[in-house]
Amino acid sequence: MDVIALEQIIRNGENTCVEFKSWVKAASMKERLGFVTEELIGFANAKGGTVFLGIEDDGEVTGCSGYDCQNMIEAIYDRTCPSLFAEIEEIDYKGRHVLAVSIKPDGVTHTTTDGRCLKRLGKNTKPFYPEELSHHYTSAQSVDFTGQVIVDSSVHDINLIEVYKLKEKLRIREPQSTLPDMKDMAFLKDLGLVREEDGQDRLTIAGLLFVGKEQAINRILPQAEVIYLHYAQDNQEEYNARIDMKQPLITVLDRLQQKHMKL
């Protein structure tokens, strides 16, 4: 970060992602590490952010001295649970050193090692109370992984042949259902396989696994693979046939069924 960028941040003042902290007014390094750790936890439990050490609340740059960035990074790591991986950038501002200590959110709720949890609220960091934590954990644990939207997917990743296969399977399974008669995109959205995000139709993880093109599955979820192994009755230690399938689930099931019928 250069001086011009820092001056712009100072002019804008503290906000949801920016906090100024005085270095010279702290009585000790222990005190500095204490308030930096708390602010970073607050940022980590919100949208992420940066603590600028060596800047007063009114924006005056008073600088930092006698510090060791590596020791600070390790101290922050040791004081947090789960441990935070902070980044520190040294900025030379008119002969004075400002430390920009940044953290990114990772979707995990962080606390101090003595159990205090905080979150960023506007320009301040506030306690994260037990009843809020309970709701937070319940919500996080109830998230359906397969329903998550794949941000780098698009309608071009949809294999229309797989959509047709899925419709036919439903038609056979539930003859009275009107779902197979719907237009393709309406059908996929109704099943939660496609969702709109940021004005664009995107596949969910379930959508990719059911109706995604093979190239898209390999690109986005390379770990999504079904491996079929066949063992002869007289040899249960070594398989005599193997099929590796990185394909949509309907196609995988059809291939397995065909293989079973030949046995």
CSV table of C-alpha atoms in Angstrom, one decimal:
chain,number,residue,atom,x,y,z
A,1,MET,CA,0.0,0.0,0.0
A,2,ASP,CA,1.4,3.4,-0.9
A,3,VAL,CA,1.1,6.7,0.9
A,4,ILE,CA,-1.7,8.0,-1.4
A,5,ALA,CA,-3.9,4.9,-0.7
A,6,LEU,CA,-3.2,5.2,3.1
A,7,GLU,CA,-4.2,8.9,3.1
A,8,GLN,CA,-7.5,8.0,1.4
A,9,ILE,CA,-8.2,5.4,4.0
A,10,ILE,CA,-7.4,7.9,6.8
A,11,ARG,CA,-9.8,10.5,5.1
A,12,ASN,CA,-12.6,7.9,5.0
A,13,GLY,CA,-12.1,7.1,8.6
A,14,GLU,CA,-13.0,4.0,10.5
A,15,ASN,CA,-15.7,1.7,9.2
A,16,THR,CA,-16.9,-1.9,9.1
A,17,CYS,CA,-13.5,-3.0,7.7
A,18,VAL,CA,-11.1,-0.4,9.1
A,19,GLU,CA,-9.9,0.3,12.6
A,20,PHE,CA,-7.2,2.8,13.8
A,21,LYS,CA,-5.2,2.0,16.9
A,22,SER,CA,-2.5,4.0,18.7
A,23,TRP,CA,0.8,2.4,19.2
A,24,VAL,CA,2.4,5.1,21.4
A,25,LYS,CA,-0.5,5.2,23.9
A,26,ALA,CA,-0.3,1.5,24.7
A,27,ALA,CA,1.6,0.6,27.9
A,28,SER,CA,3.2,-2.6,26.5
A,29,MET,CA,3.4,-5.0,23.6
A,30,LYS,CA,1.1,-7.3,25.5
A,31,GLU,CA,-1.6,-4.6,25.5
A,32,ARG,CA,-1.1,-3.9,21.8
A,33,LEU,CA,-1.4,-7.6,21.0
A,34,GLY,CA,-4.5,-7.8,23.2
A,35,PHE,CA,-6.5,-5.1,21.4
A,36,VAL,CA,-5.3,-6.1,17.9
A,37,THR,CA,-6.4,-9.7,18.5
A,38,GLU,CA,-9.8,-8.6,19.6
A,39,GLU,CA,-10.3,-6.4,16.6
A,40,LEU,CA,-9.1,-9.1,14.2
A,41,ILE,CA,-11.6,-11.6,15.7
A,42,GLY,CA,-14.4,-9.1,15.2
A,43,PHE,CA,-13.4,-8.6,11.6
A,44,ALA,CA,-13.0,-12.4,11.0
A,45,ASN,CA,-16.5,-13.0,12.3
A,46,ALA,CA,-17.9,-10.4,10.0
A,47,LYS,CA,-16.6,-9.3,6.6
A,48,GLY,CA,-12.8,-9.2,7.3
A,49,GLY,CA,-10.8,-6.0,7.7
A,50,THR,CA,-7.6,-4.3,8.7
A,51,VAL,CA,-6.3,-2.8,11.9
A,52,PHE,CA,-3.9,0.1,11.2
A,53,LEU,CA,-1.5,0.4,14.0
A,54,GLY,CA,0.2,3.8,14.5
A,55,ILE,CA,-2.8,5.9,13.6
A,56,GLU,CA,-4.9,7.7,16.3
A,57,ASP,CA,-8.7,7.8,16.3
A,58,ASP,CA,-8.6,11.3,14.7
A,59,GLY,CA,-6.4,10.1,11.9
A,60,GLU,CA,-3.1,11.5,13.1
A,61,VAL,CA,-0.2,9.2,12.1
A,62,THR,CA,2.0,8.7,15.2
A,63,GLY,CA,3.8,5.6,14.0
A,64,CYS,CA,5.1,2.3,15.4
A,65,SER,CA,8.5,1.3,16.7
A,66,GLY,CA,10.3,-1.7,18.3
A,67,TYR,CA,8.1,-4.3,16.7
A,68,ASP,CA,8.7,-7.7,15.1
A,69,CYS,CA,6.1,-8.6,12.5
A,70,GLN,CA,6.8,-12.4,12.7
A,71,ASN,CA,6.4,-12.4,16.4
A,72,MET,CA,3.2,-10.5,16.2
A,73,ILE,CA,1.7,-12.9,13.6
A,74,GLU,CA,2.6,-15.8,15.8
A,75,ALA,CA,1.2,-14.1,18.9
A,76,ILE,CA,-2.1,-13.5,17.1
A,77,TYR,CA,-2.2,-17.1,16.0
A,78,ASP,CA,-1.5,-18.4,19.5
A,79,ARG,CA,-4.2,-16.1,21.1
A,80,THR,CA,-7.1,-17.2,18.8
A,81,CYS,CA,-9.2,-20.3,18.5
A,82,PRO,CA,-9.4,-21.5,15.8
A,83,SER,CA,-6.1,-19.8,15.1
A,84,LEU,CA,-6.1,-16.7,12.8
A,85,PHE,CA,-3.6,-16.3,10.0
A,86,ALA,CA,-3.1,-12.6,10.0
A,87,GLU,CA,-1.0,-10.6,7.4
A,88,ILE,CA,1.0,-7.6,8.3
A,89,GLU,CA,2.1,-4.9,5.8
A,90,GLU,CA,4.6,-2.2,6.9
A,91,ILE,CA,3.9,1.2,5.4
A,92,ASP,CA,6.4,4.1,5.5
A,93,TYR,CA,4.4,7.2,6.0
A,94,LYS,CA,6.5,10.4,6.0
A,95,GLY,CA,9.2,8.7,8.1
A,96,ARG,CA,6.8,7.0,10.4
A,97,HIS,CA,5.9,3.3,10.2
A,98,VAL,CA,2.3,2.2,10.1
A,99,LEU,CA,1.4,-1.5,10.4
A,100,ALA,CA,-1.6,-2.7,8.5
A,101,VAL,CA,-2.7,-6.0,10.1
A,102,SER,CA,-5.3,-7.7,8.0
A,103,ILE,CA,-7.6,-10.7,8.2
A,104,LYS,CA,-10.0,-12.4,5.8
A,105,PRO,CA,-13.2,-14.1,6.8
A,106,ASP,CA,-13.2,-17.9,6.4
A,107,GLY,CA,-16.7,-18.8,7.4
A,108,VAL,CA,-15.6,-20.1,10.8
A,109,THR,CA,-16.5,-18.4,14.1
A,110,HIS,CA,-13.3,-17.4,16.0
A,111,THR,CA,-12.8,-16.6,19.7
A,112,THR,CA,-9.9,-15.7,21.9
A,113,THR,CA,-8.2,-18.7,23.6
A,114,ASP,CA,-10.0,-17.8,26.8
A,115,GLY,CA,-13.4,-18.1,25.1
A,116,ARG,CA,-14.4,-14.5,24.3
A,117,CYS,CA,-16.2,-14.1,20.9
A,118,LEU,CA,-16.5,-10.7,19.2
A,119,LYS,CA,-17.9,-9.4,15.9
A,120,ARG,CA,-17.6,-6.1,14.0
A,121,LEU,CA,-20.7,-3.8,14.2
A,122,GLY,CA,-20.2,-0.6,12.1
A,123,LYS,CA,-17.2,1.2,13.6
A,124,ASN,CA,-17.0,-0.9,16.7
A,125,THR,CA,-16.2,-4.4,17.8
A,126,LYS,CA,-18.9,-5.9,20.1
A,127,PRO,CA,-19.3,-9.1,22.1
A,128,PHE,CA,-20.9,-12.0,20.3
A,129,TYR,CA,-23.4,-13.2,23.0
A,130,PRO,CA,-24.2,-16.9,23.7
A,131,GLU,CA,-27.8,-16.7,22.3
A,132,GLU,CA,-26.5,-15.3,19.1
A,133,LEU,CA,-23.7,-17.9,18.8
A,134,SER,CA,-26.3,-20.6,19.3
A,135,HIS,CA,-28.4,-19.3,16.5
A,136,HIS,CA,-25.2,-18.8,14.4
A,137,TYR,CA,-24.0,-22.4,14.8
A,138,THR,CA,-27.5,-23.8,14.2
A,139,SER,CA,-27.8,-21.9,11.0
A,140,ALA,CA,-24.3,-22.9,9.8
A,141,GLN,CA,-24.8,-26.6,10.6
A,142,SER,CA,-28.2,-26.7,8.8
A,143,VAL,CA,-26.8,-25.5,5.5
A,144,ASP,CA,-27.2,-28.0,2.7
A,145,PHE,CA,-23.9,-28.4,1.0
A,146,THR,CA,-25.4,-29.6,-2.3
A,147,GLY,CA,-27.7,-26.5,-2.4
A,148,GLN,CA,-24.7,-24.1,-2.5
A,149,VAL,CA,-24.4,-22.0,-5.6
A,150,ILE,CA,-21.3,-22.5,-7.7
A,151,VAL,CA,-20.3,-18.9,-8.5
A,152,ASP,CA,-18.1,-19.8,-11.5
A,153,SER,CA,-20.8,-21.8,-13.2
A,154,SER,CA,-23.3,-20.8,-15.9
A,155,VAL,CA,-26.1,-22.2,-18.0
A,156,HIS,CA,-23.5,-23.2,-20.5
A,157,ASP,CA,-22.4,-25.9,-18.1
A,158,ILE,CA,-25.8,-27.6,-18.3
A,159,ASN,CA,-26.0,-30.8,-20.4
A,160,LEU,CA,-29.6,-30.8,-21.9
A,161,ILE,CA,-29.4,-34.5,-22.6
A,162,GLU,CA,-29.0,-35.1,-18.8
A,163,VAL,CA,-32.0,-32.8,-18.2
A,164,TYR,CA,-34.0,-34.9,-20.6
A,165,LYS,CA,-32.9,-38.1,-18.8
A,166,LEU,CA,-33.8,-36.7,-15.4
A,167,LYS,CA,-37.3,-35.7,-16.7
A,168,GLU,CA,-37.8,-39.2,-18.1
A,169,LYS,CA,-36.8,-40.8,-14.8
A,170,LEU,CA,-39.3,-38.6,-12.9
A,171,ARG,CA,-42.0,-39.4,-15.5
A,172,ILE,CA,-41.6,-43.1,-15.0
A,173,ARG,CA,-41.3,-42.9,-11.2
A,174,GLU,CA,-44.2,-40.4,-10.7
A,175,PRO,CA,-46.6,-40.6,-13.7
A,176,GLN,CA,-48.9,-38.0,-12.2
A,177,SER,CA,-46.2,-35.4,-11.7
A,178,THR,CA,-46.3,-32.3,-13.9
A,179,LEU,CA,-42.6,-31.5,-13.3
A,180,PRO,CA,-41.4,-33.2,-16.5
A,181,ASP,CA,-43.7,-31.1,-18.5
A,182,MET,CA,-42.1,-27.8,-17.4
A,183,LYS,CA,-39.6,-25.9,-19.5
A,184,ASP,CA,-36.0,-26.9,-18.8
A,185,MET,CA,-34.9,-23.9,-16.8
A,186,ALA,CA,-38.2,-23.7,-14.8
A,187,PHE,CA,-37.8,-27.5,-14.1
A,188,LEU,CA,-34.2,-27.1,-12.9
A,189,LYS,CA,-35.1,-24.1,-10.7
A,190,ASP,CA,-38.1,-25.9,-9.2
A,191,LEU,CA,-35.8,-28.7,-8.1
A,192,GLY,CA,-33.2,-26.4,-6.7
A,193,LEU,CA,-30.6,-27.4,-9.3
A,194,VAL,CA,-30.3,-23.9,-10.7
A,195,ARG,CA,-30.5,-20.7,-8.7
A,196,GLU,CA,-30.3,-17.0,-9.6
A,197,GLU,CA,-27.4,-15.1,-8.0
A,198,ASP,CA,-26.2,-11.6,-8.9
A,199,GLY,CA,-28.7,-11.6,-11.8
A,200,GLN,CA,-27.3,-14.8,-13.4
A,201,ASP,CA,-28.6,-18.3,-13.4
A,202,ARG,CA,-26.0,-20.6,-11.9
A,203,LEU,CA,-25.8,-24.3,-11.0
A,204,THR,CA,-25.9,-25.5,-7.5
A,205,ILE,CA,-23.6,-28.4,-6.5
A,206,ALA,CA,-26.5,-30.8,-6.8
A,207,GLY,CA,-27.3,-29.3,-10.2
A,208,LEU,CA,-23.7,-29.8,-11.4
A,209,LEU,CA,-23.7,-33.4,-10.3
A,210,PHE,CA,-27.1,-34.2,-11.9
A,211,VAL,CA,-27.1,-32.2,-15.1
A,212,GLY,CA,-23.6,-30.7,-15.5
A,213,LYS,CA,-21.4,-31.4,-18.5
A,214,GLU,CA,-18.5,-33.7,-18.0
A,215,GLN,CA,-16.0,-30.9,-18.7
A,216,ALA,CA,-17.8,-28.7,-16.1
A,217,ILE,CA,-17.7,-31.5,-13.4
A,218,ASN,CA,-14.0,-32.1,-14.0
A,219,ARG,CA,-13.3,-28.3,-13.9
A,220,ILE,CA,-15.3,-27.4,-10.8
A,221,LEU,CA,-15.6,-30.6,-8.8
A,222,PRO,CA,-12.6,-32.8,-9.9
A,223,GLN,CA,-13.0,-34.9,-6.8
A,224,ALA,CA,-16.6,-36.0,-7.8
A,225,GLU,CA,-15.9,-39.4,-9.1
A,226,VAL,CA,-17.5,-42.9,-8.9
A,227,ILE,CA,-15.2,-45.9,-9.1
A,228,TYR,CA,-16.7,-49.3,-9.8
A,229,LEU,CA,-14.7,-52.4,-8.9
A,230,HIS,CA,-15.7,-56.0,-9.6
A,231,TYR,CA,-14.4,-59.0,-7.8
A,232,ALA,CA,-14.7,-62.5,-9.0
A,233,GLN,CA,-16.3,-65.0,-6.5
A,234,ASP,CA,-13.1,-67.0,-6.4
A,235,ASN,CA,-10.9,-64.0,-5.8
A,236,GLN,CA,-12.0,-61.4,-3.3
A,237,GLU,CA,-8.6,-59.8,-3.0
A,238,GLU,CA,-8.0,-58.5,-6.5
A,239,TYR,CA,-10.6,-56.9,-8.8
A,240,ASN,CA,-10.9,-58.1,-12.4
A,241,ALA,CA,-12.8,-55.0,-13.7
A,242,ARG,CA,-12.7,-51.3,-13.0
A,243,ILE,CA,-14.7,-48.3,-14.3
A,244,ASP,CA,-13.8,-44.7,-13.4
A,245,MET,CA,-16.7,-42.4,-13.9
A,246,LYS,CA,-16.6,-38.6,-13.7
A,247,GLN,CA,-20.1,-38.1,-15.2
A,248,PRO,CA,-23.5,-36.8,-14.1
A,249,LEU,CA,-25.2,-39.1,-11.6
A,250,ILE,CA,-28.0,-40.3,-13.9
A,251,THR,CA,-25.5,-41.4,-16.5
A,252,VAL,CA,-23.4,-43.1,-13.8
A,253,LEU,CA,-26.4,-45.0,-12.5
A,254,ASP,CA,-27.4,-46.1,-16.0
A,255,ARG,CA,-23.9,-47.4,-16.6
A,256,LEU,CA,-23.8,-49.3,-13.4
A,257,GLN,CA,-27.2,-50.8,-14.1
A,258,GLN,CA,-26.0,-51.9,-17.6
A,259,LYS,CA,-22.9,-53.4,-16.1
A,260,HIS,CA,-24.9,-55.3,-13.5
A,261,MET,CA,-27.3,-56.7,-16.1
A,262,LYS,CA,-24.3,-58.1,-18.0
A,263,LEU,CA,-22.9,-60.0,-15.0
